[in-house]
PDB file of C-alpha atoms in Angstrom:
ATOM      1  CA  TYR A   1      -0.078  -0.060  -0.388  1.00  0.00           C
ATOM      2  CA  SER A   2       0.977   3.152  -1.277  1.00  0.00           C
ATOM      3  CA  LEU A   3       0.430   6.827  -0.697  1.00  0.00           C
ATOM      4  CA  ASP A   4      -0.505   7.258  -4.422  1.00  0.00           C
ATOM      5  CA  GLY A   5      -1.713   4.752  -4.819  1.00  0.00           C
ATOM      6  CA  LEU A   6      -4.589   5.182  -2.635  1.00  0.00           C
ATOM      7  CA  VAL A   7      -4.725   9.086  -4.296  1.00  0.00           C
ATOM      8  CA  VAL A   8      -5.188   7.113  -8.027  1.00  0.00           C
ATOM      9  CA  PHE A   9      -8.176   5.389  -5.755  1.00  0.00           C
ATOM     10  CA  GLY A  10      -9.665   8.249  -4.330  1.00  0.00           C
ATOM     11  CA  LEU A  11      -9.818  10.309  -8.184  1.00  0.00           C
ATOM     12  CA  LEU A  12     -10.955   6.994  -9.452  1.00  0.00           C
ATOM     13  CA  LEU A  13     -13.904   7.034  -7.377  1.00  0.00           C
ATOM     14  CA  VAL A  14     -14.536  10.571  -7.513  1.00  0.00           C
ATOM     15  CA  CYS A  15     -14.283  11.330 -11.310  1.00  0.00           C
ATOM     16  CA  THR A  16     -16.595   7.520 -12.048  1.00  0.00           C
ATOM     17  CA  CYS A  17     -19.107   8.647  -9.508  1.00  0.00           C
ATOM     18  CA  ALA A  18     -19.448  11.720 -11.318  1.00  0.00           C
ATOM     19  CA  TYR A  19     -19.645  10.375 -14.381  1.00  0.00           C
ATOM     20  CA  LEU A  20     -22.270   8.119 -13.091  1.00  0.00           C
ATOM     21  CA  ARG A  21     -24.517  11.207 -11.834  1.00  0.00           C
ATOM     22  CA  LYS A  22     -24.883  12.323 -15.504  1.00  0.00           C
ATOM     23  CA  VAL A  23     -26.647   9.512 -16.465  1.00  0.00           C
ATOM     24  CA  PRO A  24     -30.084   9.363 -15.319  1.00  0.00           C
ATOM     25  CA  ARG A  25     -31.289   6.090 -14.668  1.00  0.00           C
ATOM     26  CA  LEU A  26     -27.816   5.507 -13.242  1.00  0.00           C
ATOM     27  CA  ARG A  27     -28.517   8.324 -11.133  1.00  0.00           C
ATOM     28  CA  SER A  28     -31.513   7.717  -9.407  1.00  0.00           C
ATOM     29  CA  TRP A  29     -30.786   4.122  -9.086  1.00  0.00           C
ATOM     30  CA  LEU A  30     -27.056   3.707  -7.621  1.00  0.00           C
ATOM     31  CA  LEU A  31     -26.959   7.930  -6.617  1.00  0.00           C
ATOM     32  CA  SER A  32     -30.344   8.115  -4.938  1.00  0.00           C
ATOM     33  CA  GLU A  33     -29.038   6.651  -1.875  1.00  0.00           C
ATOM     34  CA  ARG A  34     -27.677   9.094   0.851  1.00  0.00           C
ATOM     35  CA  ARG A  35     -26.315   6.719   3.422  1.00  0.00           C
ATOM     36  CA  GLY A  36     -24.138   3.424   3.494  1.00  0.00           C
ATOM     37  CA  ILE A  37     -21.552   2.518   0.331  1.00  0.00           C
ATOM     38  CA  TRP A  38     -23.906   3.935  -1.805  1.00  0.00           C
ATOM     39  CA  GLY A  39     -23.512   7.211   0.066  1.00  0.00           C
ATOM     40  CA  VAL A  40     -19.712   7.523  -0.309  1.00  0.00           C
ATOM     41  CA  CYS A  41     -20.556   7.374  -3.913  1.00  0.00           C
ATOM     42  CA  HIS A  42     -23.231   9.579  -4.146  1.00  0.00           C
ATOM     43  CA  LYS A  43     -20.423  12.581  -2.061  1.00  0.00           C
ATOM     44  CA  ALA A  44     -17.950  11.444  -4.442  1.00  0.00           C
ATOM     45  CA  ALA A  45     -20.205  12.365  -7.257  1.00  0.00           C
ATOM     46  CA  VAL A  46     -20.922  15.645  -5.603  1.00  0.00           C
ATOM     47  CA  ILE A  47     -16.886  16.520  -5.464  1.00  0.00           C
ATOM     48  CA  GLY A  48     -16.922  15.504  -8.415  1.00  0.00           C
ATOM     49  CA  THR A  49     -19.277  17.761 -10.119  1.00  0.00           C
ATOM     50  CA  ARG A  50     -18.522  20.938  -7.133  1.00  0.00           C
ATOM     51  CA  LEU A  51     -14.851  20.788  -7.777  1.00  0.00           C
ATOM     52  CA  HIS A  52     -14.384  19.755 -11.863  1.00  0.00           C
ATOM     53  CA  VAL A  53     -11.978  21.342 -12.730  1.00  0.00           C
ATOM     54  CA  ALA A  54      -9.294  20.521  -9.062  1.00  0.00           C
ATOM     55  CA  VAL A  55     -10.463  17.080 -10.112  1.00  0.00           C
ATOM     56  CA  ALA A  56      -9.308  16.914 -13.514  1.00  0.00           C
ATOM     57  CA  VAL A  57      -6.658  18.961 -12.264  1.00  0.00           C
ATOM     58  CA  SER A  58      -5.088  15.981  -9.628  1.00  0.00           C
ATOM     59  CA  CYS A  59      -5.397  14.023 -12.739  1.00  0.00           C
ATOM     60  CA  LEU A  60      -3.749  15.050 -14.782  1.00  0.00           C
ATOM     61  CA  LEU A  61      -1.370  15.985 -12.340  1.00  0.00           C
ATOM     62  CA  MET A  62      -1.303  12.111 -11.005  1.00  0.00           C
ATOM     63  CA  ALA A  63      -0.929  10.605 -14.103  1.00  0.00           C
ATOM     64  CA  PHE A  64       1.807  12.467 -15.046  1.00  0.00           C
ATOM     65  CA  TYR A  65       3.741  11.393 -12.036  1.00  0.00           C
ATOM     66  CA  ILE A  66       2.786   8.427 -12.794  1.00  0.00           C
ATOM     67  CA  LEU A  67       4.541   7.733 -15.787  1.00  0.00           C
ATOM     68  CA  VAL A  68       7.274  10.243 -15.107  1.00  0.00           C
ATOM     69  CA  GLY A  69       7.751  10.576 -11.887  1.00  0.00           C
ATOM     70  CA  LYS A  70       7.563   7.251 -10.663  1.00  0.00           C
TER      71      LYS A  70
END
């Protein structure tokens, strides 16, 4: 386990949940619950949609770090 792996997992979770929030059927089916594991997905989707610029920049920086820095 490493910190960069945890950051990659978090970024992928936020990006995936934000994408699923844009699909109407999946939004009502998956992201309507606000407690439990689906609540985590709901909160990640909210973070991804509200902070989309920061999440995109973080994804680019992490990709650059993994490809070049590691």
